[in-house]
Amino acid sequence: MSLHKILWRQLKRLELDADVPPNAKDWQRFLAHVEQTYKQGDQDRYLLERSLAISSRETQALYDEERRRVQEALRVSEGRYRTLFDNAVDAIFIIDVQTRKIVDVNQVASNTLGYTHEQLLHMTIDDLYPPQELARTAGLVDQLHKAGNLTFERVHIRKDGSQLPVEVSSIVLEQDGRKVYLSIARDITQRKEAEQELQRLANFDSLTGLANRLMFIDRVSHAIQMAARRSKRILAVLFLDLDGFKAVNDAFGHEQGDALLQMMAQRIRSAVRTSDTVARLGGDEFAILLEGLADEAAVEPIVQKIIEVVSQPFEFHSAQAFITCSVGVSFFPSGGEDPDALVRNADRAMYASKGSGKNSYRLFEAHMKTQALQRLELGNDLRNALEREEMFVLFQPQVNIKTGELFGLETLARWQHAQRGVLLPDDFIPLAEEMGLIIALSDRILLRACEQIKAYLDAGQGSPRLAVNLSSRDLTDARLRERIESVLERTGFPPALLELELSENTIFRDLDLAADTLAALKKLGVRLAIDDFGTGYSTLSQLARFPFDTLKIDQRFAHNLPSSPAYAAIVNGLVTIAHNLGVELVAEGVETEEQLRLYREAGCYLVQGKWFGMPQSIENLESVNFNA
């Protein structure tokens, strides 16, 4: 409050009469008030000034202290930021929004890209992108400014020209009065490699590197749409299956079998054009897509070339071996209008090729579909055949041509089908193996053969031994010895007259397993024979490991003896080997008098084959003349 206002109030308080002048006492009292007021004003002003002075110093001190604290915090924060910036796991870029110039980078960015820190500060971020990536920049920038942050994948170019896939996370910030992008780029090379590996596994066969079924079907579908329907060019699908692959796989093991599949994949690939697709569908099955053929006849030279390269010999353990193939062909649209139908019908044509002698090809025909359906029906009938006792046995005589005596009978299975009549083993044995019925079938055949020959023995007709074939599945069955012992006990058949035959390749699939199994069978008192000897991959040193009683020479030797001195020499050698090993040698497939003579001259006197008649029921054996 100002002094004049204070004085005015004091005058009002005197309540002086306007007509009566103030006396000395009044003036004295007024002046006392004035003096007191001035003293009070001075005192208040002093106190105010002092208070202001103290407050100003304290405020300044507090301000200075806060400023020092903030500066220290900023210094510490900036140090921590720089430490984090320079030691981050990922590359960090600060980029000017307007110029796209790199304002700052961390050490990881320099190390990753191969540039120095100074070199990067003289570059724009676009200098790190390949030309094809620059087209995406405008769209990414728009998204980033709209959202404020964005994560996307890009490719950076290193100083040496190599490409680096990265995942970039960017945000827009204010720095020193300007807008910048803070971008963190993470190296995703391993992730991309993993994605590529997953893609490869999803579309390619891991063993051969060829396309797998999924990719093949996709390629066929695309070919139907793009090539066949638009350009009207011929489209063909080939289905290829290796003949005899199982024998090689069984003899040498899966590792060598895989090596063979890899070799065959290369051979097939070399026999077709680079534009054609070759796939492995599984096991020893391959498929080939041929596009742009002028006509259906154009497929023949390609298929013939494939068959030729597949059939070339290959080496296994310093021994030469051969594999052939059977091929089926279907054309679009006559052989199917969709990928599945084309592959399925090519598969049917392939089975027809196998049925006609293998190492050849067949074109799909409508009746093959009917045959495939019949095969499916036959599989269903086979299950019922075992329950209905439709299986029966015939016997092929084994004769000693030196004495004219019947020394053995080989069991041959037959199926009395209700609609199709009598079926031979080739019609149902492979089917039984596929369906998992071969063990049940083996047991049924063994039981029937033992029952009939036991009755033959009891009737005093003679004492030939009984030969029964076992499958590869039988050899791996842990209950094999128990199964055979059960049949012997049930029928009372003499173990010494039972000869169990196993093919050469079946035995040498797993030598240790075969040795254990055959030793267990031998304890039953039965005889053991190697069937089809000379067609597999056994060696004489391996033969010595097993307790065989008989070697049976494969029938192809009989077919080739008259025209091949080499086969005659082999037979002579086998006679000597059998004699030295103390085993019998039986020749299979003898059909002519000349074959019989050649075996006799070689010193092989135990033979069997159509020369002595077709396989017979046990009741008809009495009418067979065994004199050679």
XYZ file of C-alpha atoms in Angstrom:
628
model
C 0.000 0.000 0.000
C 1.413 3.497 -0.934
C 2.312 6.089 1.796
C -0.130 8.744 0.611
C -2.996 6.361 1.149
C -1.735 5.644 4.668
C -1.474 9.387 5.451
C -4.926 10.044 4.100
C -6.391 7.458 6.370
C -4.593 8.955 9.361
C -6.065 12.375 8.577
C -9.514 10.848 8.441
C -8.972 9.301 11.826
C -8.312 12.828 13.411
C -11.950 13.805 12.707
C -11.008 17.494 12.514
C -13.706 20.145 12.235
C -13.384 22.070 9.025
C -14.083 25.371 10.832
C -11.739 24.763 13.715
C -8.040 24.515 12.862
C -6.109 21.626 14.458
C -4.287 22.461 17.628
C -0.743 21.540 18.459
C -1.784 18.317 20.129
C -3.612 17.210 17.068
C -0.644 17.958 14.853
C 1.659 16.207 17.218
C -0.539 13.205 17.226
C -0.720 13.302 13.396
C 3.008 13.600 13.010
C 3.524 10.731 15.439
C 1.323 8.605 13.281
C 3.193 9.698 10.181
C 6.548 8.857 11.760
C 5.305 5.529 12.949
C 3.931 4.769 9.510
C 7.216 5.606 7.802
C 9.128 3.484 10.289
C 6.775 0.597 9.698
C 7.120 1.071 5.915
C 10.904 1.119 6.114
C 10.884 -1.973 8.258
C 8.534 -3.787 5.935
C 10.571 -2.746 2.908
C 13.747 -3.939 4.592
C 12.197 -7.237 5.479
C 10.815 -7.595 1.982
C 14.111 -6.770 0.326
C 15.984 -9.163 2.584
C 13.434 -11.855 2.023
C 13.720 -11.366 -1.704
C 17.483 -11.483 -1.545
C 17.502 -14.702 0.491
C 14.895 -16.273 -1.804
C 16.856 -15.333 -4.901
C 20.053 -16.917 -3.617
C 18.328 -20.114 -2.541
C 16.437 -20.296 -5.798
C 19.631 -19.768 -7.761
C 21.363 -22.435 -5.690
C 18.515 -24.854 -6.220
C 18.488 -24.030 -9.932
C 22.211 -24.523 -10.220
C 22.017 -27.788 -8.342
C 19.186 -29.066 -10.522
C 21.014 -28.005 -13.654
C 24.108 -29.874 -12.520
C 22.005 -32.925 -11.706
C 20.245 -32.838 -15.075
C 23.513 -32.352 -16.920
C 25.057 -35.270 -15.058
C 22.017 -37.398 -15.771
C 22.180 -36.442 -19.411
C 25.881 -37.234 -19.489
C 25.328 -40.609 -17.857
C 22.297 -41.303 -20.033
C 24.174 -40.365 -23.169
C 27.063 -42.622 -22.152
C 24.731 -45.476 -21.464
C 22.923 -44.841 -24.747
C 26.200 -44.801 -26.644
C 27.357 -47.976 -24.942
C 24.105 -49.698 -25.809
C 24.207 -48.224 -29.305
C 27.727 -49.411 -30.022
C 27.385 -52.799 -28.351
C 23.939 -53.783 -29.601
C 23.576 -57.244 -31.130
C 21.902 -55.833 -34.241
C 22.940 -53.105 -36.657
C 21.459 -49.666 -35.798
C 21.051 -46.789 -38.260
C 19.925 -43.195 -37.657
C 18.740 -41.755 -40.962
C 17.700 -38.229 -41.862
C 14.087 -38.298 -43.065
C 14.526 -35.561 -45.654
C 17.868 -36.493 -47.207
C 17.851 -40.246 -46.325
C 21.483 -39.707 -45.378
C 22.938 -41.936 -42.675
C 23.470 -39.714 -39.614
C 24.898 -42.345 -37.307
C 25.504 -46.098 -37.160
C 26.834 -48.477 -34.547
C 29.845 -50.748 -34.787
C 27.721 -53.808 -35.652
C 26.499 -52.087 -38.817
C 30.082 -51.362 -39.847
C 31.250 -54.902 -39.110
C 28.276 -56.504 -40.831
C 28.437 -54.451 -44.019
C 32.216 -54.191 -44.287
C 32.298 -50.361 -44.362
C 34.023 -48.109 -41.838
C 31.951 -45.797 -39.636
C 33.121 -42.758 -41.625
C 32.298 -44.371 -44.973
C 28.744 -45.094 -43.873
C 28.245 -41.479 -42.722
C 28.930 -40.365 -46.306
C 26.263 -42.671 -47.714
C 22.478 -42.713 -47.892
C 20.495 -45.712 -46.745
C 19.462 -46.319 -50.373
C 23.116 -46.994 -51.232
C 22.786 -50.237 -49.256
C 19.845 -51.595 -51.260
C 20.009 -53.575 -54.526
C 18.128 -51.922 -57.436
C 15.138 -54.254 -57.152
C 14.676 -53.248 -53.498
C 14.453 -49.489 -54.248
C 11.061 -49.907 -55.896
C 9.610 -50.885 -52.514
C 10.964 -47.842 -50.675
C 8.144 -45.380 -51.317
C 5.465 -47.787 -50.123
C 7.397 -48.681 -46.974
C 8.000 -44.991 -46.149
C 4.274 -44.253 -46.445
C 3.414 -47.129 -44.122
C 6.067 -46.060 -41.620
C 4.845 -42.434 -41.410
C 1.227 -43.515 -41.077
C 1.880 -46.024 -38.302
C 4.891 -44.376 -36.645
C 6.695 -47.698 -36.595
C 7.101 -50.592 -39.010
C 8.832 -53.983 -39.235
C 9.710 -55.386 -42.663
C 12.280 -57.493 -44.493
C 14.899 -56.073 -46.850
C 18.215 -56.981 -48.422
C 21.416 -55.052 -47.724
C 24.421 -55.067 -50.053
C 27.764 -55.500 -48.319
C 30.896 -53.697 -49.485
C 32.082 -56.897 -51.212
C 28.827 -57.082 -53.205
C 27.286 -59.984 -51.307
C 23.689 -59.778 -50.137
C 22.536 -59.826 -46.516
C 18.868 -60.516 -45.719
C 17.707 -58.412 -42.747
C 14.581 -57.757 -40.726
C 14.240 -54.005 -40.136
C 12.295 -52.344 -37.307
C 11.967 -48.558 -37.807
C 10.413 -45.654 -35.870
C 10.202 -41.939 -36.586
C 11.894 -39.640 -33.943
C 12.842 -35.994 -33.340
C 16.577 -35.390 -32.931
C 18.191 -31.942 -32.710
C 15.196 -30.320 -34.336
C 14.947 -32.694 -37.265
C 13.052 -35.903 -37.994
C 15.053 -39.099 -38.221
C 14.421 -42.806 -38.673
C 15.826 -45.070 -35.986
C 16.198 -48.430 -37.767
C 17.384 -51.681 -36.225
C 18.451 -54.281 -38.831
C 18.698 -57.908 -37.698
C 20.638 -60.481 -39.744
C 18.133 -63.209 -40.711
C 20.473 -65.322 -42.851
C 20.018 -68.417 -40.667
C 16.270 -67.966 -40.612
C 16.166 -67.683 -44.396
C 18.357 -70.775 -44.737
C 16.040 -72.647 -42.361
C 13.023 -71.516 -44.393
C 14.718 -72.658 -47.584
C 15.541 -76.020 -45.986
C 11.931 -76.445 -44.884
C 10.843 -75.523 -48.400
C 13.278 -78.066 -49.805
C 12.059 -80.770 -47.446
C 8.474 -79.964 -48.333
C 9.076 -80.198 -52.078
C 12.119 -82.400 -52.675
C 13.116 -85.963 -51.882
C 15.812 -85.897 -49.180
C 17.666 -88.949 -50.554
C 17.918 -88.173 -54.271
C 17.297 -84.427 -54.425
C 14.551 -84.993 -56.980
C 11.094 -83.478 -56.674
C 8.816 -85.358 -54.299
C 5.220 -86.411 -54.888
C 3.790 -83.098 -53.658
C 5.908 -81.007 -56.018
C 5.384 -83.435 -58.894
C 1.606 -83.222 -58.609
C 1.892 -79.429 -58.490
C 4.084 -79.408 -61.612
C 1.652 -81.678 -63.474
C -1.263 -79.461 -62.450
C 0.565 -76.379 -63.711
C 1.531 -78.144 -66.940
C -2.086 -79.110 -67.592
C -3.210 -75.494 -67.211
C -0.361 -73.708 -68.983
C 0.858 -76.122 -71.618
C -1.739 -78.716 -72.512
C -4.893 -76.608 -72.387
C -3.456 -73.425 -73.870
C -0.922 -74.566 -76.426
C -2.535 -77.923 -77.153
C 0.848 -79.652 -76.917
C 1.079 -83.264 -75.750
C 1.666 -83.875 -72.055
C 2.882 -87.274 -70.780
C 3.389 -88.714 -67.300
C 5.760 -91.670 -66.880
C 5.670 -93.989 -63.869
C 8.889 -95.995 -63.420
C 9.571 -98.871 -61.035
C 12.933 -100.653 -60.690
C 12.899 -104.401 -61.420
C 14.793 -106.470 -58.856
C 15.593 -103.590 -56.522
C 14.305 -105.497 -53.496
C 16.786 -108.301 -54.147
C 19.702 -105.829 -54.174
C 18.402 -104.069 -51.104
C 17.964 -107.366 -49.275
C 21.384 -108.653 -50.292
C 23.503 -105.578 -49.598
C 21.455 -103.679 -47.043
C 19.654 -100.362 -47.071
C 22.795 -98.228 -47.214
C 23.827 -99.714 -50.557
C 20.195 -99.687 -51.645
C 20.054 -95.935 -50.998
C 23.264 -95.462 -52.999
C 21.662 -97.357 -55.886
C 18.572 -95.122 -55.759
C 20.778 -92.031 -55.886
C 22.618 -93.440 -58.899
C 19.366 -94.286 -60.655
C 18.036 -90.778 -59.996
C 21.081 -89.330 -61.753
C 20.719 -91.706 -64.690
C 17.035 -90.926 -65.182
C 17.721 -87.192 -64.896
C 20.421 -87.474 -67.569
C 18.040 -89.235 -69.973
C 15.451 -86.449 -70.149
C 15.457 -82.772 -71.045
C 16.293 -80.073 -68.515
C 12.725 -78.771 -68.838
C 11.254 -82.133 -67.770
C 10.464 -82.920 -64.157
C 11.791 -86.089 -62.505
C 10.436 -87.090 -59.090
C 10.883 -89.903 -56.621
C 7.483 -90.917 -55.326
C 8.784 -93.330 -52.714
C 10.767 -96.561 -52.445
C 12.050 -97.453 -55.919
C 9.249 -95.619 -57.737
C 9.978 -92.602 -59.937
C 7.788 -90.338 -62.051
C 8.668 -88.147 -65.034
C 6.679 -85.266 -66.497
C 7.278 -84.663 -70.214
C 5.875 -81.395 -71.572
C 5.626 -79.904 -75.028
C 5.691 -83.142 -77.011
C 4.707 -82.847 -80.669
C 2.703 -86.068 -80.564
C 2.366 -89.278 -78.551
C 4.991 -91.023 -80.664
C 7.600 -88.541 -79.400
C 7.573 -90.251 -76.009
C 8.986 -93.546 -77.332
C 12.658 -92.516 -77.852
C 12.685 -90.805 -74.444
C 11.346 -93.893 -72.661
C 13.737 -96.164 -74.533
C 16.658 -93.965 -73.478
C 15.531 -94.117 -69.857
C 15.270 -97.917 -69.972
C 18.702 -98.106 -71.578
C 20.529 -95.953 -69.022
C 18.816 -97.680 -66.080
C 19.828 -101.143 -67.321
C 23.531 -100.307 -67.518
C 25.611 -102.362 -65.042
C 26.728 -100.931 -61.736
C 29.359 -101.961 -59.227
C 28.644 -103.372 -55.776
C 31.556 -104.606 -53.667
C 33.702 -105.039 -56.791
C 30.978 -107.178 -58.402
C 28.886 -106.214 -61.388
C 25.126 -106.198 -60.982
C 22.172 -105.209 -63.143
C 18.864 -103.504 -62.531
C 16.139 -102.969 -65.109
C 12.953 -100.950 -64.948
C 9.322 -101.156 -65.969
C 7.651 -97.974 -67.214
C 4.031 -96.953 -67.651
C 2.915 -93.936 -69.704
C -0.296 -91.920 -69.589
C -1.165 -88.956 -71.836
C -3.309 -85.925 -71.125
C -6.255 -86.008 -71.593
C -6.752 -89.587 -72.805
C -5.028 -91.025 -69.735
C -6.616 -88.643 -67.241
C -7.683 -85.006 -66.975
C -6.166 -84.261 -63.577
C -2.735 -84.955 -62.012
C -3.868 -87.791 -59.738
C -5.584 -89.626 -62.567
C -2.541 -89.266 -64.852
C -0.176 -90.656 -62.197
C -2.576 -93.429 -61.198
C -3.075 -94.587 -64.787
C 0.648 -94.417 -65.547
C 1.112 -96.639 -62.485
C -1.418 -99.102 -63.885
C 0.420 -99.152 -67.205
C 3.676 -99.819 -65.332
C 2.162 -102.881 -63.647
C 1.093 -104.095 -67.078
C 4.699 -103.673 -68.220
C 5.939 -105.782 -65.301
C 3.366 -108.430 -66.112
C 4.533 -108.647 -69.699
C 8.159 -109.387 -68.845
C 9.634 -106.219 -67.266
C 12.436 -104.043 -68.711
C 9.900 -102.475 -71.057
C 7.143 -99.890 -71.157
C 3.404 -99.868 -71.766
C 1.000 -97.071 -72.652
C -2.108 -96.760 -70.534
C -5.224 -98.336 -71.981
C -8.731 -98.204 -70.593
C -8.851 -101.940 -69.792
C -5.912 -101.509 -67.364
C -8.195 -99.640 -64.993
C -10.463 -102.652 -64.976
C -7.486 -104.904 -64.250
C -6.442 -102.688 -61.331
C -9.919 -102.900 -59.882
C -9.809 -106.653 -60.320
C -6.509 -106.757 -58.431
C -8.142 -104.829 -55.593
C -10.985 -107.301 -55.569
C -8.491 -110.161 -55.620
C -6.873 -108.777 -52.486
C -10.221 -108.801 -50.723
C -10.863 -112.347 -51.956
C -7.462 -113.478 -50.666
C -8.441 -112.724 -47.082
C -11.538 -114.850 -47.490
C -9.619 -117.605 -49.291
C -7.659 -118.454 -46.161
C -10.844 -118.699 -44.140
C -12.635 -120.754 -46.789
C -9.766 -123.216 -47.221
C -9.442 -122.377 -50.926
C -5.663 -122.879 -50.899
C -4.304 -126.279 -51.896
C -0.919 -127.770 -52.788
C 0.635 -129.627 -55.717
C 4.038 -131.299 -55.815
C 6.869 -131.183 -58.326
C 8.993 -134.348 -58.350
C 12.713 -134.163 -57.620
C 14.451 -137.095 -59.314
C 17.836 -138.753 -59.106
C 18.508 -139.273 -62.828
C 21.318 -141.705 -62.057
C 19.023 -144.154 -60.224
C 15.580 -143.068 -61.471
C 14.380 -142.702 -57.890
C 12.042 -140.038 -56.554
C 14.102 -138.425 -53.760
C 11.972 -135.367 -53.057
C 8.850 -133.339 -53.680
C 8.746 -129.554 -53.877
C 5.537 -127.958 -52.612
C 3.756 -125.546 -54.965
C 0.810 -123.482 -53.714
C -2.397 -123.043 -55.713
C -5.565 -121.033 -55.120
C -8.938 -122.407 -56.210
C -10.689 -119.099 -56.812
C -14.469 -119.274 -57.032
C -14.741 -117.160 -60.190
C -11.261 -117.202 -61.749
C -10.414 -120.844 -61.350
C -6.968 -122.088 -60.310
C -4.482 -119.259 -59.691
C -0.683 -119.687 -59.694
C 1.677 -118.317 -57.010
C 2.668 -115.297 -59.144
C -0.985 -114.237 -59.039
C -1.294 -114.098 -55.266
C 2.046 -114.493 -53.419
C 3.167 -110.863 -54.077
C -0.332 -109.746 -53.117
C -0.137 -111.739 -49.867
C 3.195 -110.054 -49.053
C 1.726 -106.595 -49.700
C -1.290 -107.298 -47.521
C 0.652 -108.840 -44.628
C -0.927 -112.276 -45.167
C 2.202 -114.147 -46.211
C 2.902 -115.710 -42.794
C -0.646 -117.015 -42.463
C -0.414 -118.329 -46.028
C 2.973 -119.984 -45.364
C 1.618 -121.746 -42.292
C -1.414 -122.998 -44.220
C 0.691 -124.359 -47.117
C 3.206 -126.018 -44.777
C 0.416 -127.684 -42.804
C -1.377 -128.994 -45.903
C 1.871 -130.321 -47.444
C 2.961 -132.083 -44.247
C -0.483 -133.656 -43.777
C -0.574 -135.059 -47.314
C 2.997 -136.334 -47.492
C 2.653 -137.880 -44.002
C -0.340 -139.842 -45.302
C 1.767 -140.799 -48.345
C 4.527 -142.057 -46.054
C 2.107 -143.951 -43.848
C 0.682 -145.690 -46.912
C 4.139 -147.066 -47.667
C 4.372 -145.315 -51.033
C 7.965 -144.231 -50.439
C 9.939 -141.797 -48.314
C 10.694 -138.702 -50.375
C 11.662 -135.593 -48.519
C 9.339 -132.607 -48.647
C 10.663 -129.214 -49.815
C 8.718 -126.096 -48.753
C 9.605 -122.493 -49.587
C 9.874 -119.811 -46.910
C 9.521 -116.085 -47.653
C 11.809 -113.266 -46.547
C 9.095 -112.267 -44.079
C 9.229 -115.769 -42.576
C 12.968 -115.438 -41.983
C 12.519 -112.239 -39.953
C 9.627 -113.628 -37.910
C 10.720 -114.282 -34.321
C 8.162 -117.125 -34.088
C 9.400 -119.042 -37.158
C 10.968 -121.945 -35.228
C 7.903 -122.171 -32.992
C 5.559 -122.184 -36.006
C 7.422 -124.989 -37.792
C 7.762 -127.055 -34.621
C 4.003 -126.710 -34.067
C 3.216 -128.073 -37.565
C 5.641 -130.986 -37.104
C 4.051 -131.926 -33.782
C 0.527 -131.505 -35.108
C 1.062 -133.708 -38.187
C 3.689 -136.098 -36.841
C 5.838 -135.381 -39.908
C 9.479 -136.568 -39.576
C 11.744 -133.472 -39.271
C 14.541 -135.218 -41.187
C 12.315 -135.381 -44.293
C 11.377 -131.681 -44.229
C 13.587 -129.356 -46.278
C 13.028 -125.617 -45.879
C 14.051 -123.543 -48.888
C 15.068 -119.883 -48.741
C 16.149 -117.771 -51.699
C 19.762 -116.686 -51.869
C 18.927 -112.980 -51.586
C 16.602 -113.542 -48.638
C 19.391 -115.233 -46.696
C 22.041 -112.630 -47.401
C 19.893 -109.648 -46.543
C 20.999 -109.887 -42.911
C 23.745 -112.446 -42.444
C 23.738 -112.394 -38.639
C 19.965 -112.768 -38.405
C 19.979 -115.528 -40.999
C 22.775 -117.404 -39.194
C 20.880 -117.331 -35.880
C 17.544 -118.307 -37.441
C 18.959 -121.140 -39.524
C 20.875 -122.501 -36.549
C 17.630 -122.550 -34.531
C 15.815 -124.358 -37.363
C 18.631 -126.855 -37.705
C 18.120 -127.865 -34.070
C 14.658 -129.107 -35.045
C 16.346 -131.727 -37.262
C 15.078 -130.306 -40.559
C 17.100 -129.831 -43.755
C 17.973 -126.403 -45.176
C 18.349 -125.424 -48.838
C 19.355 -122.312 -50.779
C 16.844 -121.814 -53.573
C 17.550 -120.038 -56.907
C 21.294 -120.235 -56.300
C 23.332 -118.224 -58.811
C 20.910 -115.301 -59.119
C 21.943 -113.410 -55.984
C 25.085 -111.845 -54.587
C 26.455 -114.402 -52.163
C 30.079 -115.477 -52.001
C 31.577 -118.897 -51.236
C 33.040 -117.562 -47.975
C 29.532 -116.551 -46.888
C 28.086 -119.941 -47.832
C 30.489 -121.650 -45.453
C 28.883 -119.846 -42.500
C 25.525 -121.591 -42.840
C 24.433 -125.202 -42.208
C 22.943 -125.820 -45.638
C 22.211 -129.322 -46.896
C 21.268 -128.417 -50.474
C 22.088 -125.872 -53.178
C 19.439 -125.505 -55.885
C 20.749 -124.159 -59.207
C 18.406 -121.538 -60.640
C 16.398 -122.542 -63.722
C 18.057 -119.919 -65.940
C 21.165 -122.137 -65.962
C 19.130 -124.923 -67.557
C 17.835 -122.519 -70.193
C 21.338 -121.280 -71.075
C 23.314 -124.516 -70.830
C 22.771 -125.633 -74.451
C 23.964 -122.320 -75.929
C 26.533 -121.057 -73.434
C 29.806 -122.829 -72.618
C 30.252 -120.319 -69.799
C 27.145 -121.616 -68.034
C 28.361 -125.177 -68.477
C 31.676 -124.223 -66.892
C 29.866 -122.645 -63.950
C 27.767 -125.776 -63.437
C 30.909 -127.922 -63.457
C 32.402 -125.601 -60.846
C 29.284 -125.773 -58.690
C 29.367 -129.577 -58.761
C 32.915 -129.485 -57.401
C 32.025 -126.858 -54.779
C 28.993 -128.814 -53.596
C 31.066 -131.973 -53.331
C 33.760 -130.188 -51.307
C 31.192 -128.545 -49.029
C 29.418 -131.853 -48.481
C 26.051 -130.618 -49.753
C 23.683 -131.840 -52.440
C 23.280 -129.952 -55.721
C 19.805 -129.885 -57.306
C 19.166 -128.456 -60.783
C 15.845 -126.632 -61.294
C 13.888 -125.985 -64.475
C 14.920 -129.020 -66.549
C 12.499 -129.151 -69.482
C 14.351 -130.829 -72.369
C 16.331 -133.958 -72.987
C 19.395 -131.891 -73.945
C 19.336 -130.013 -70.658
C 19.052 -133.333 -68.835
C 22.034 -134.713 -70.748
C 24.220 -131.692 -70.020
C 23.518 -131.892 -66.307
C 24.247 -135.611 -66.346
C 27.573 -134.956 -68.110
C 28.437 -132.285 -65.555
C 27.856 -134.775 -62.735
C 24.704 -133.101 -61.400
C 22.258 -135.991 -60.959
C 19.524 -134.438 -58.789
C 17.079 -132.521 -60.983
C 13.519 -131.261 -61.132
C 11.375 -129.636 -63.834
C 8.678 -130.114 -66.429
C 10.649 -132.929 -68.123
C 9.092 -135.165 -65.497
C 5.628 -133.705 -65.937
C 3.653 -130.804 -64.579
C 3.172 -130.386 -60.814
C 0.830 -133.092 -59.572
C -1.477 -133.781 -56.675
C -0.160 -136.440 -54.317
C -2.773 -138.877 -55.655
C -1.465 -138.646 -59.239
C 2.220 -139.132 -58.473
C 1.972 -142.899 -58.903
C 1.405 -142.501 -62.645
C 4.554 -140.419 -63.203
C 7.544 -142.133 -64.861
C 10.741 -140.977 -63.205
C 13.139 -142.923 -65.387
C 15.270 -140.530 -67.405
